[in-house]
Amino acid sequence: MKHIFIIEHLEPKLWPWCIIEYKSISGIVGKSNLWFTNIDKRDIKKLSKYGKVFSESIKDMNLENACVLDPDSEVLLSPQNSKKFQHFIFGGILGDNPPKKRTSPELTRFIKNAETRNIGKEQFSTDNAVYVVHEIHNGKKFSDIKFKDTIEIGINKIESVILPYRYPMINKKPRISKELITYLKKHPGFD
Ligand SMILES: C[S@@+](CC[C@H](N)C(=O)[O-])C[C@H]1O[C@@H](n2cnc3c(N)ncnc32)[C@H](O)[C@@H]1O
């Protein structure tokens, strides 16, 4: 069974930060296993090298064997309980502090027939949420993944940016794309 990772874009625009995260997701799951939904027609080309792009929303697709990743879900994703799912749906939502809890009202409640799962209660960026779900789906237990909450990225000798999210650790380093670090160095005010 082919497993599809689906990002329902829920930001008012396709911000550069979104494109960086979506490209990073493509590197995790592979272009042929990734869909972007709810994409403005003008932006389709910008994402087509990273996955399959739909202007249609996932809310209108009525998919079977679907799981919405929602921090407010009651059930933790495990290698066993992830097996029955074919479609993993994520909110294409940028992180915010404190979390605005947009996933349930803007995504989950519209997806009929879907179950929900969490990967803990802390907030991951969408690309890191995909990374964790991909790891669990491939057999790793949530409790065997190491995390760091809140990281600080040095911008220059004086300034740094605090990212108040949960990061999976890979080889003792928090997982963050090089491209995002470059972007933050150029745009420390996220402009
Ligand atoms: C940056 S998060 C959005 C968090 C945001 N504060 C909210 O309003 O829900 C982007 C997406 O990653 C997934 N995600 C992030 N952290 C998660 C968690 N702890 N459990 C399940 N899904 C998570 C969800 O699909 C979420 O919509």
XYZ file of C-alpha atoms and ligand atoms in Angstrom, residues 69-71 89-91 93-96 99-103 117-126 129, ligand 1:
53
model
C -2.369 14.860 12.731
C -3.753 17.152 15.383
C -2.057 18.157 18.659
C -3.051 14.815 6.685
C -1.221 17.802 8.202
C -2.115 21.445 8.573
C 0.085 26.159 9.300
C 3.106 28.127 10.491
C 3.952 27.775 14.159
C 2.895 30.477 16.573
C -0.097 28.064 19.826
C -3.368 29.293 18.310
C -4.749 25.729 18.120
C -5.888 26.195 14.532
C -5.633 22.550 13.443
C -3.574 11.140 16.143
C -1.136 13.308 18.078
C 2.640 13.148 18.395
C 2.595 14.620 21.874
C 1.084 17.893 22.963
C 3.987 20.164 22.009
C 3.962 22.073 18.737
C 6.187 20.940 15.848
C 6.699 22.809 12.588
C 4.825 21.040 9.769
C 5.670 16.828 12.343
C 2.970 24.372 13.286
S 1.778 23.108 13.478
C 0.341 24.043 13.772
C 0.267 24.308 15.225
C -0.616 25.429 15.519
N -0.251 26.120 16.736
C -2.089 25.092 15.544
O -2.711 26.096 15.482
O -2.566 23.962 15.566
C 1.478 22.546 11.831
C 0.872 21.145 11.720
O 1.800 20.160 12.179
C 1.092 19.075 12.788
N 1.514 19.003 14.199
C 2.399 19.815 14.829
N 2.572 19.428 16.103
C 1.776 18.328 16.299
C 1.514 17.469 17.416
N 2.086 17.662 18.600
N 0.620 16.447 17.236
C 0.012 16.253 16.033
N 0.235 17.034 14.951
C 1.106 18.060 15.071
C -0.397 19.376 12.653
O -0.908 18.717 11.499
C -0.411 20.892 12.508
O -1.533 21.357 11.818
